[in-house]
Amino acid sequence: MHTVETVLLVLMLGALTGIAARYVRAIPLPLIQIAMGALLSWPQKGLHIAFNPDLFLLLFIPPLLFADGWRIPKREFFALYKPILKLALGLVLFTVIGLGYLIHWMIPEIPLTVAFALAAVVSPTDAVAVSAITRNLGMPAQTMHVLEGESLLNDASGLVALKFAVAATLTGVFSWTEVAKDFMWMALGGLGAGALIGWGFAVARDKVTRRLGDVAATQMVLLLVLLPFAAYILGERIGVSGILAAVAAGITTNFADLSRSEFVSERLQTEGTWAMVESAFNGAIFLMLGLQLPSIIGETLQEAGRHWWVLAGYALAISLALLALRWIWLTLGVQGSLWRAHREGKMAEKPSYLLTLATTLAGIRGAVTLAGALSVPLLLNNRHPFPGRDLLVFLATGTILFTLIIGSVGLPMVLRRLPQPGEPESVREERHARLAACQAAIAGMALDKEQAAAADPQWLAQYQESAGRLTQEYRRRIDLLEDPTTPSTPEAHAEAPDVVRQRQQRYVVELQLRLKALHIERNTLYAERHAHRINDESLRNVVAELDLADIALRKRLAVAQRTVAAHDRPAAAANTPADDAG
């Protein structure tokens, strides 16, 4: 099939499977997409795509890692850097050494250096699959941040370990000193190159948009989408980690965005663009993985004949060993850092054996593992076949499948047994920030005596009337946002929590009514267009205003509903009889 047609088909199937996953919630989206890809390629006349690992790493991995680095909460990322680094660096080294010796002992025909290469291939985790599986299951927020930070960095460390294991197999020479020196250069050089590119883009963008304003938003968003590819290519060209360069560019760009509050159009377009890019690329990755399965697994098992179960047993044993090593490292090497983070208030959830088990099962492998396995060369320097390459690719692919299945089955079971927290810290922070913004807006509308004395009387009367109406609107929002258990104003102290809660519920009803009225407005505008009383340009202009108002109302309604629900939970717990509570 023509390359363009193949790309379009993969993107279309990624979108369709994403829609299907909304209906089939019992099956995680990555498994649906992998199964779809396998079904498409299984028949002899099915869809077969030559998998180029270098091209795959260039096209798919940089934008996804850039987006992860751009989105991940930087406060939590830097606050939890110790457990993140222990997982991203220490666990990779622990896995390569421990699993490498285990593979060589279990399968003696695989040389030790090749066993280390296989261990390095399966060491990186896939946060995309984890987030898809744990969606709406209640994975604790800080634990998810640790997993995201781990996956941002361990791709690079795993691929660097693979590079040195393959080099040792090709040359027969291995030096820990050279490994440490090259790893530091590739890691620090990649982070530095990415940060430099992100900073340079931020400075150039700021100079342009400060002069042109938001009219250049579309062009800036396009350049932002191309930025991770530039960071990756530059990193690879100068001999450092292109993956870490893309991550660092995303983090740096996010810091620069903190000083661009006035560029509304650019911000809205950026959010929408990255949401589409992430959805399309994630779907394409798992579909590509599924498309490779029949040729990798099917042919290998067919060649094994009656002994196919031995190869499947090897893949299962490696998967279980991976999870066991991860559990040991979490228990012995990371638990102390998590306890310190909890005591210092950096991590809300308390470390426990169930949380450790959930974090262990979240060690799912994905597309980077397959790309790394297929990047292993076919021949040695003496033109002899690379020892055990086909078996390495098969075992890496089997590990991806087994960890996905184990995580899909085990994670929901463990997460349901975790204690359910009250109001999440992020919800409290969001409510307090909105409360501070409303109070600042009210204070900012007040005129001092000099301004009032110098103003035109007619304008002053109109201003005060408008400010009064707007102040009432902000007061209603403040009534909603204030926690009745900890009132922040003297008036709130005089009211019972039930009175405050009823007022909050009325505000929810008001927001719902406003949304209903907004929908009626929008439908009326489309009816006017159907009747040819306005043209398409007028329709788009007015509907764009309503859409922005719709987004704002939906955000406020979501906060209102979460706040009311959070306040109802303590009340319900307080009214629960002691026997029932026990």
PDB file of N, CA, C and O in Angstrom, residues 396-456:
ATOM      1  N   ALA A 396      11.244  -9.236  23.587  1.00  0.00           N
ATOM      2  CA  ALA A 396      10.878  -7.845  23.900  1.00  0.00           C
ATOM      3  C   ALA A 396       9.415  -7.593  23.573  1.00  0.00           C
ATOM      4  O   ALA A 396       8.679  -6.970  24.355  1.00  0.00           O
ATOM      5  N   THR A 397       8.950  -8.108  22.423  1.00  0.00           N
ATOM      6  CA  THR A 397       7.551  -7.928  22.038  1.00  0.00           C
ATOM      7  C   THR A 397       6.626  -8.674  22.990  1.00  0.00           C
ATOM      8  O   THR A 397       5.569  -8.161  23.390  1.00  0.00           O
ATOM      9  N   GLY A 398       7.009  -9.897  23.363  1.00  0.00           N
ATOM     10  CA  GLY A 398       6.204 -10.640  24.331  1.00  0.00           C
ATOM     11  C   GLY A 398       6.125  -9.948  25.670  1.00  0.00           C
ATOM     12  O   GLY A 398       5.074  -9.958  26.338  1.00  0.00           O
ATOM     13  N   THR A 399       7.215  -9.302  26.079  1.00  0.00           N
ATOM     14  CA  THR A 399       7.208  -8.563  27.347  1.00  0.00           C
ATOM     15  C   THR A 399       6.241  -7.395  27.291  1.00  0.00           C
ATOM     16  O   THR A 399       5.537  -7.104  28.274  1.00  0.00           O
ATOM     17  N   ILE A 400       6.184  -6.717  26.159  1.00  0.00           N
ATOM     18  CA  ILE A 400       5.221  -5.612  26.003  1.00  0.00           C
ATOM     19  C   ILE A 400       3.799  -6.132  26.210  1.00  0.00           C
ATOM     20  O   ILE A 400       3.010  -5.552  26.966  1.00  0.00           O
ATOM     21  N   LEU A 401       3.482  -7.245  25.556  1.00  0.00           N
ATOM     22  CA  LEU A 401       2.126  -7.791  25.655  1.00  0.00           C
ATOM     23  C   LEU A 401       1.801  -8.245  27.075  1.00  0.00           C
ATOM     24  O   LEU A 401       0.732  -7.942  27.606  1.00  0.00           O
ATOM     25  N   PHE A 402       2.718  -8.988  27.686  1.00  0.00           N
ATOM     26  CA  PHE A 402       2.441  -9.513  29.023  1.00  0.00           C
ATOM     27  C   PHE A 402       2.314  -8.396  30.057  1.00  0.00           C
ATOM     28  O   PHE A 402       1.427  -8.441  30.920  1.00  0.00           O
ATOM     29  N   THR A 403       3.186  -7.386  30.000  1.00  0.00           N
ATOM     30  CA  THR A 403       3.075  -6.292  30.980  1.00  0.00           C
ATOM     31  C   THR A 403       1.804  -5.483  30.754  1.00  0.00           C
ATOM     32  O   THR A 403       1.184  -5.010  31.723  1.00  0.00           O
ATOM     33  N   LEU A 404       1.399  -5.333  29.489  1.00  0.00           N
ATOM     34  CA  LEU A 404       0.135  -4.647  29.210  1.00  0.00           C
ATOM     35  C   LEU A 404      -1.053  -5.421  29.779  1.00  0.00           C
ATOM     36  O   LEU A 404      -1.945  -4.843  30.418  1.00  0.00           O
ATOM     37  N   ILE A 405      -1.064  -6.734  29.577  1.00  0.00           N
ATOM     38  CA  ILE A 405      -2.182  -7.542  30.059  1.00  0.00           C
ATOM     39  C   ILE A 405      -2.187  -7.596  31.583  1.00  0.00           C
ATOM     40  O   ILE A 405      -3.241  -7.426  32.231  1.00  0.00           O
ATOM     41  N   ILE A 406      -1.017  -7.805  32.189  1.00  0.00           N
ATOM     42  CA  ILE A 406      -0.938  -7.861  33.652  1.00  0.00           C
ATOM     43  C   ILE A 406      -1.370  -6.530  34.256  1.00  0.00           C
ATOM     44  O   ILE A 406      -2.123  -6.478  35.238  1.00  0.00           O
ATOM     45  N   GLY A 407      -0.905  -5.426  33.670  1.00  0.00           N
ATOM     46  CA  GLY A 407      -1.298  -4.111  34.173  1.00  0.00           C
ATOM     47  C   GLY A 407      -2.780  -3.843  33.976  1.00  0.00           C
ATOM     48  O   GLY A 407      -3.438  -3.278  34.859  1.00  0.00           O
ATOM     49  N   SER A 408      -3.322  -4.256  32.828  1.00  0.00           N
ATOM     50  CA  SER A 408      -4.740  -4.008  32.550  1.00  0.00           C
ATOM     51  C   SER A 408      -5.641  -4.759  33.523  1.00  0.00           C
ATOM     52  O   SER A 408      -6.703  -4.264  33.913  1.00  0.00           O
ATOM     53  N   VAL A 409      -5.226  -5.952  33.914  1.00  0.00           N
ATOM     54  CA  VAL A 409      -6.029  -6.757  34.837  1.00  0.00           C
ATOM     55  C   VAL A 409      -5.751  -6.378  36.286  1.00  0.00           C
ATOM     56  O   VAL A 409      -6.666  -6.225  37.102  1.00  0.00           O
ATOM     57  N   GLY A 410      -4.458  -6.235  36.622  1.00  0.00           N
ATOM     58  CA  GLY A 410      -4.092  -6.047  38.028  1.00  0.00           C
ATOM     59  C   GLY A 410      -4.275  -4.644  38.557  1.00  0.00           C
ATOM     60  O   GLY A 410      -4.698  -4.461  39.701  1.00  0.00           O
ATOM     61  N   LEU A 411      -3.960  -3.631  37.730  1.00  0.00           N
ATOM     62  CA  LEU A 411      -4.036  -2.249  38.232  1.00  0.00           C
ATOM     63  C   LEU A 411      -5.435  -1.860  38.693  1.00  0.00           C
ATOM     64  O   LEU A 411      -5.593  -1.301  39.794  1.00  0.00           O
ATOM     65  N   PRO A 412      -6.494  -2.113  37.907  1.00  0.00           N
ATOM     66  CA  PRO A 412      -7.826  -1.757  38.403  1.00  0.00           C
ATOM     67  C   PRO A 412      -8.181  -2.451  39.715  1.00  0.00           C
ATOM     68  O   PRO A 412      -8.802  -1.850  40.597  1.00  0.00           O
ATOM     69  N   MET A 413      -7.762  -3.723  39.881  1.00  0.00           N
ATOM     70  CA  MET A 413      -8.067  -4.447  41.113  1.00  0.00           C
ATOM     71  C   MET A 413      -7.372  -3.816  42.310  1.00  0.00           C
ATOM     72  O   MET A 413      -7.966  -3.667  43.388  1.00  0.00           O
ATOM     73  N   VAL A 414      -6.108  -3.409  42.121  1.00  0.00           N
ATOM     74  CA  VAL A 414      -5.365  -2.818  43.240  1.00  0.00           C
ATOM     75  C   VAL A 414      -5.863  -1.414  43.543  1.00  0.00           C
ATOM     76  O   VAL A 414      -6.038  -1.043  44.714  1.00  0.00           O
ATOM     77  N   LEU A 415      -6.110  -0.625  42.502  1.00  0.00           N
ATOM     78  CA  LEU A 415      -6.519   0.763  42.724  1.00  0.00           C
ATOM     79  C   LEU A 415      -7.872   0.854  43.413  1.00  0.00           C
ATOM     80  O   LEU A 415      -8.125   1.789  44.181  1.00  0.00           O
ATOM     81  N   ARG A 416      -8.753  -0.099  43.154  1.00  0.00           N
ATOM     82  CA  ARG A 416     -10.053  -0.082  43.829  1.00  0.00           C
ATOM     83  C   ARG A 416      -9.915  -0.341  45.324  1.00  0.00           C
ATOM     84  O   ARG A 416     -10.803   0.015  46.102  1.00  0.00           O
ATOM     85  N   ARG A 417      -8.842  -0.987  45.738  1.00  0.00           N
ATOM     86  CA  ARG A 417      -8.638  -1.288  47.159  1.00  0.00           C
ATOM     87  C   ARG A 417      -7.880  -0.190  47.893  1.00  0.00           C
ATOM     88  O   ARG A 417      -7.790  -0.227  49.118  1.00  0.00           O
ATOM     89  N   LEU A 418      -7.331   0.769  47.146  1.00  0.00           N
ATOM     90  CA  LEU A 418      -6.651   1.890  47.799  1.00  0.00           C
ATOM     91  C   LEU A 418      -7.675   2.758  48.521  1.00  0.00           C
ATOM     92  O   LEU A 418      -8.798   2.935  48.044  1.00  0.00           O
ATOM     93  N   PRO A 419      -7.329   3.310  49.672  1.00  0.00           N
ATOM     94  CA  PRO A 419      -8.273   4.211  50.364  1.00  0.00           C
ATOM     95  C   PRO A 419      -8.579   5.429  49.511  1.00  0.00           C
ATOM     96  O   PRO A 419      -7.673   6.043  48.927  1.00  0.00           O
ATOM     97  N   GLN A 420      -9.864   5.759  49.413  1.00  0.00           N
ATOM     98  CA  GLN A 420     -10.279   6.888  48.600  1.00  0.00           C
ATOM     99  C   GLN A 420     -10.019   8.185  49.360  1.00  0.00           C
ATOM    100  O   GLN A 420     -10.495   8.363  50.480  1.00  0.00           O
ATOM    101  N   PRO A 421      -9.249   9.107  48.770  1.00  0.00           N
ATOM    102  CA  PRO A 421      -8.975  10.378  49.455  1.00  0.00           C
ATOM    103  C   PRO A 421     -10.198  11.277  49.448  1.00  0.00           C
ATOM    104  O   PRO A 421     -11.160  11.056  48.707  1.00  0.00           O
ATOM    105  N   GLY A 422     -10.152  12.298  50.292  1.00  0.00           N
ATOM    106  CA  GLY A 422     -11.200  13.305  50.272  1.00  0.00           C
ATOM    107  C   GLY A 422     -10.998  14.233  49.086  1.00  0.00           C
ATOM    108  O   GLY A 422     -10.702  13.800  47.977  1.00  0.00           O
ATOM    109  N   GLU A 423     -11.153  15.516  49.319  1.00  0.00           N
ATOM    110  CA  GLU A 423     -10.959  16.477  48.240  1.00  0.00           C
ATOM    111  C   GLU A 423      -9.486  16.497  47.836  1.00  0.00           C
ATOM    112  O   GLU A 423      -8.611  16.706  48.685  1.00  0.00           O
ATOM    113  N   PRO A 424      -9.164  16.260  46.563  1.00  0.00           N
ATOM    114  CA  PRO A 424      -7.762  16.257  46.144  1.00  0.00           C
ATOM    115  C   PRO A 424      -7.111  17.621  46.386  1.00  0.00           C
ATOM    116  O   PRO A 424      -7.769  18.665  46.345  1.00  0.00           O
ATOM    117  N   GLU A 425      -5.806  17.584  46.621  1.00  0.00           N
ATOM    118  CA  GLU A 425      -5.068  18.820  46.877  1.00  0.00           C
ATOM    119  C   GLU A 425      -5.170  19.770  45.689  1.00  0.00           C
ATOM    120  O   GLU A 425      -5.278  20.985  45.861  1.00  0.00           O
ATOM    121  N   SER A 426      -5.151  19.226  44.471  1.00  0.00           N
ATOM    122  CA  SER A 426      -5.239  20.088  43.290  1.00  0.00           C
ATOM    123  C   SER A 426      -6.572  20.827  43.241  1.00  0.00           C
ATOM    124  O   SER A 426      -6.644  21.983  42.810  1.00  0.00           O
ATOM    125  N   VAL A 427      -7.662  20.166  43.693  1.00  0.00           N
ATOM    126  CA  VAL A 427      -8.974  20.813  43.695  1.00  0.00           C
ATOM    127  C   VAL A 427      -8.995  21.935  44.722  1.00  0.00           C
ATOM    128  O   VAL A 427      -9.520  23.029  44.463  1.00  0.00           O
ATOM    129  N   ARG A 428      -8.407  21.692  45.897  1.00  0.00           N
ATOM    130  CA  ARG A 428      -8.347  22.749  46.922  1.00  0.00           C
ATOM    131  C   ARG A 428      -7.524  23.937  46.426  1.00  0.00           C
ATOM    132  O   ARG A 428      -7.909  25.095  46.601  1.00  0.00           O
ATOM    133  N   GLU A 429      -6.376  23.632  45.800  1.00  0.00           N
ATOM    134  CA  GLU A 429      -5.534  24.716  45.293  1.00  0.00           C
ATOM    135  C   GLU A 429      -6.265  25.521  44.221  1.00  0.00           C
ATOM    136  O   GLU A 429      -6.174  26.750  44.193  1.00  0.00           O
ATOM    137  N   GLU A 430      -6.964  24.806  43.334  1.00  0.00           N
ATOM    138  CA  GLU A 430      -7.689  25.498  42.276  1.00  0.00           C
ATOM    139  C   GLU A 430      -8.783  26.388  42.858  1.00  0.00           C
ATOM    140  O   GLU A 430      -8.975  27.520  42.413  1.00  0.00           O
ATOM    141  N   ARG A 431      -9.479  25.875  43.874  1.00  0.00           N
ATOM    142  CA  ARG A 431     -10.540  26.677  44.481  1.00  0.00           C
ATOM    143  C   ARG A 431      -9.966  27.910  45.172  1.00  0.00           C
ATOM    144  O   ARG A 431     -10.497  29.017  45.055  1.00  0.00           O
ATOM    145  N   HIS A 432      -8.869  27.753  45.898  1.00  0.00           N
ATOM    146  CA  HIS A 432      -8.265  28.902  46.590  1.00  0.00           C
ATOM    147  C   HIS A 432      -7.731  29.937  45.594  1.00  0.00           C
ATOM    148  O   HIS A 432      -7.822  31.147  45.838  1.00  0.00           O
ATOM    149  N   ALA A 433      -7.178  29.450  44.459  1.00  0.00           N
ATOM    150  CA  ALA A 433      -6.688  30.387  43.444  1.00  0.00           C
ATOM    151  C   ALA A 433      -7.838  31.173  42.831  1.00  0.00           C
ATOM    152  O   ALA A 433      -7.738  32.392  42.613  1.00  0.00           O
ATOM    153  N   ARG A 434      -8.946  30.488  42.546  1.00  0.00           N
ATOM    154  CA  ARG A 434     -10.117  31.182  42.005  1.00  0.00           C
ATOM    155  C   ARG A 434     -10.663  32.182  43.027  1.00  0.00           C
ATOM    156  O   ARG A 434     -11.088  33.286  42.657  1.00  0.00           O
ATOM    157  N   LEU A 435     -10.651  31.795  44.293  1.00  0.00           N
ATOM    158  CA  LEU A 435     -11.124  32.696  45.346  1.00  0.00           C
ATOM    159  C   LEU A 435     -10.257  33.947  45.422  1.00  0.00           C
ATOM    160  O   LEU A 435     -10.764  35.079  45.488  1.00  0.00           O
ATOM    161  N   ALA A 436      -8.927  33.759  45.369  1.00  0.00           N
ATOM    162  CA  ALA A 436      -8.013  34.907  45.399  1.00  0.00           C
ATOM    163  C   ALA A 436      -8.221  35.797  44.183  1.00  0.00           C
ATOM    164  O   ALA A 436      -8.180  37.041  44.288  1.00  0.00           O
ATOM    165  N   ALA A 437      -8.461  35.199  43.004  1.00  0.00           N
ATOM    166  CA  ALA A 437      -8.670  35.991  41.787  1.00  0.00           C
ATOM    167  C   ALA A 437      -9.944  36.816  41.890  1.00  0.00           C
ATOM    168  O   ALA A 437      -9.973  37.994  41.487  1.00  0.00           O
ATOM    169  N   CYS A 438     -11.026  36.212  42.432  1.00  0.00           N
ATOM    170  CA  CYS A 438     -12.283  36.949  42.574  1.00  0.00           C
ATOM    171  C   CYS A 438     -12.127  38.111  43.548  1.00  0.00           C
ATOM    172  O   CYS A 438     -12.610  39.228  43.293  1.00  0.00           O
ATOM    173  N   GLN A 439     -11.472  37.867  44.672  1.00  0.00           N
ATOM    174  CA  GLN A 439     -11.279  38.929  45.664  1.00  0.00           C
ATOM    175  C   GLN A 439     -10.416  40.054  45.097  1.00  0.00           C
ATOM    176  O   GLN A 439     -10.682  41.242  45.347  1.00  0.00           O
ATOM    177  N   ALA A 440      -9.390  39.693  44.319  1.00  0.00           N
ATOM    178  CA  ALA A 440      -8.536  40.719  43.710  1.00  0.00           C
ATOM    179  C   ALA A 440      -9.318  41.525  42.676  1.00  0.00           C
ATOM    180  O   ALA A 440      -9.129  42.744  42.557  1.00  0.00           O
ATOM    181  N   ALA A 441     -10.214  40.851  41.923  1.00  0.00           N
ATOM    182  CA  ALA A 441     -11.012  41.570  40.927  1.00  0.00           C
ATOM    183  C   ALA A 441     -11.941  42.577  41.601  1.00  0.00           C
ATOM    184  O   ALA A 441     -12.105  43.706  41.116  1.00  0.00           O
ATOM    185  N   ILE A 442     -12.550  42.196  42.720  1.00  0.00           N
ATOM    186  CA  ILE A 442     -13.426  43.123  43.453  1.00  0.00           C
ATOM    187  C   ILE A 442     -12.629  44.316  43.962  1.00  0.00           C
ATOM    188  O   ILE A 442     -13.041  45.474  43.815  1.00  0.00           O
ATOM    189  N   ALA A 443     -11.465  44.029  44.541  1.00  0.00           N
ATOM    190  CA  ALA A 443     -10.633  45.123  45.054  1.00  0.00           C
ATOM    191  C   ALA A 443     -10.150  46.021  43.926  1.00  0.00           C
ATOM    192  O   ALA A 443     -10.033  47.246  44.093  1.00  0.00           O
ATOM    193  N   GLY A 444      -9.884  45.458  42.754  1.00  0.00           N
ATOM    194  CA  GLY A 444      -9.379  46.252  41.639  1.00  0.00           C
ATOM    195  C   GLY A 444     -10.413  47.173  41.023  1.00  0.00           C
ATOM    196  O   GLY A 444     -10.052  48.129  40.312  1.00  0.00           O
ATOM    197  N   MET A 445     -11.709  46.934  41.278  1.00  0.00           N
ATOM    198  CA  MET A 445     -12.753  47.804  40.721  1.00  0.00           C
ATOM    199  C   MET A 445     -12.991  49.048  41.566  1.00  0.00           C
ATOM    200  O   MET A 445     -13.652  49.979  41.118  1.00  0.00           O
ATOM    201  N   ALA A 446     -12.460  49.069  42.776  1.00  0.00           N
ATOM    202  CA  ALA A 446     -12.690  50.218  43.664  1.00  0.00           C
ATOM    203  C   ALA A 446     -11.862  51.422  43.204  1.00  0.00           C
ATOM    204  O   ALA A 446     -10.689  51.282  42.818  1.00  0.00           O
ATOM    205  N   LEU A 447     -12.475  52.600  43.217  1.00  0.00           N
ATOM    206  CA  LEU A 447     -11.786  53.849  42.873  1.00  0.00           C
ATOM    207  C   LEU A 447     -11.341  54.547  44.150  1.00  0.00           C
ATOM    208  O   LEU A 447     -12.078  54.572  45.143  1.00  0.00           O
ATOM    209  N   ASP A 448     -10.131  55.080  44.124  1.00  0.00           N
ATOM    210  CA  ASP A 448      -9.709  55.855  45.300  1.00  0.00           C
ATOM    211  C   ASP A 448     -10.360  57.244  45.246  1.00  0.00           C
ATOM    212  O   ASP A 448     -11.039  57.616  44.285  1.00  0.00           O
ATOM    213  N   LYS A 449     -10.153  58.013  46.303  1.00  0.00           N
ATOM    214  CA  LYS A 449     -10.822  59.312  46.417  1.00  0.00           C
ATOM    215  C   LYS A 449     -10.409  60.267  45.302  1.00  0.00           C
ATOM    216  O   LYS A 449     -11.236  61.010  44.764  1.00  0.00           O
ATOM    217  N   GLU A 450      -9.137  60.248  44.935  1.00  0.00           N
ATOM    218  CA  GLU A 450      -8.663  61.158  43.890  1.00  0.00           C
ATOM    219  C   GLU A 450      -9.292  60.805  42.533  1.00  0.00           C
ATOM    220  O   GLU A 450      -9.710  61.692  41.784  1.00  0.00           O
ATOM    221  N   GLN A 451      -9.371  59.507  42.217  1.00  0.00           N
ATOM    222  CA  GLN A 451      -9.985  59.109  40.949  1.00  0.00           C
ATOM    223  C   GLN A 451     -11.465  59.460  40.913  1.00  0.00           C
ATOM    224  O   GLN A 451     -11.989  59.924  39.900  1.00  0.00           O
ATOM    225  N   ALA A 452     -12.159  59.244  42.035  1.00  0.00           N
ATOM    226  CA  ALA A 452     -13.587  59.556  42.086  1.00  0.00           C
ATOM    227  C   ALA A 452     -13.830  61.057  41.967  1.00  0.00           C
ATOM    228  O   ALA A 452     -14.772  61.512  41.307  1.00  0.00           O
ATOM    229  N   ALA A 453     -12.965  61.866  42.598  1.00  0.00           N
ATOM    230  CA  ALA A 453     -13.139  63.316  42.560  1.00  0.00           C
ATOM    231  C   ALA A 453     -12.868  63.874  41.163  1.00  0.00           C
ATOM    232  O   ALA A 453     -13.498  64.843  40.729  1.00  0.00           O
ATOM    233  N   ALA A 454     -11.937  63.260  40.441  1.00  0.00           N
ATOM    234  CA  ALA A 454     -11.569  63.766  39.118  1.00  0.00           C
ATOM    235  C   ALA A 454     -12.490  63.251  38.005  1.00  0.00           C
ATOM    236  O   ALA A 454     -12.431  63.748  36.886  1.00  0.00           O
ATOM    237  N   ALA A 455     -13.336  62.265  38.302  1.00  0.00           N
ATOM    238  CA  ALA A 455     -14.159  61.642  37.267  1.00  0.00           C
ATOM    239  C   ALA A 455     -15.387  62.481  36.946  1.00  0.00           C
ATOM    240  O   ALA A 455     -15.884  63.245  37.787  1.00  0.00           O
ATOM    241  N   ASP A 456     -15.879  62.322  35.709  1.00  0.00           N
ATOM    242  CA  ASP A 456     -17.139  62.951  35.308  1.00  0.00           C
ATOM    243  C   ASP A 456     -18.288  62.331  36.103  1.00  0.00           C
ATOM    244  O   ASP A 456     -18.364  61.101  36.225  1.00  0.00           O
TER     245      ASP A 456
END
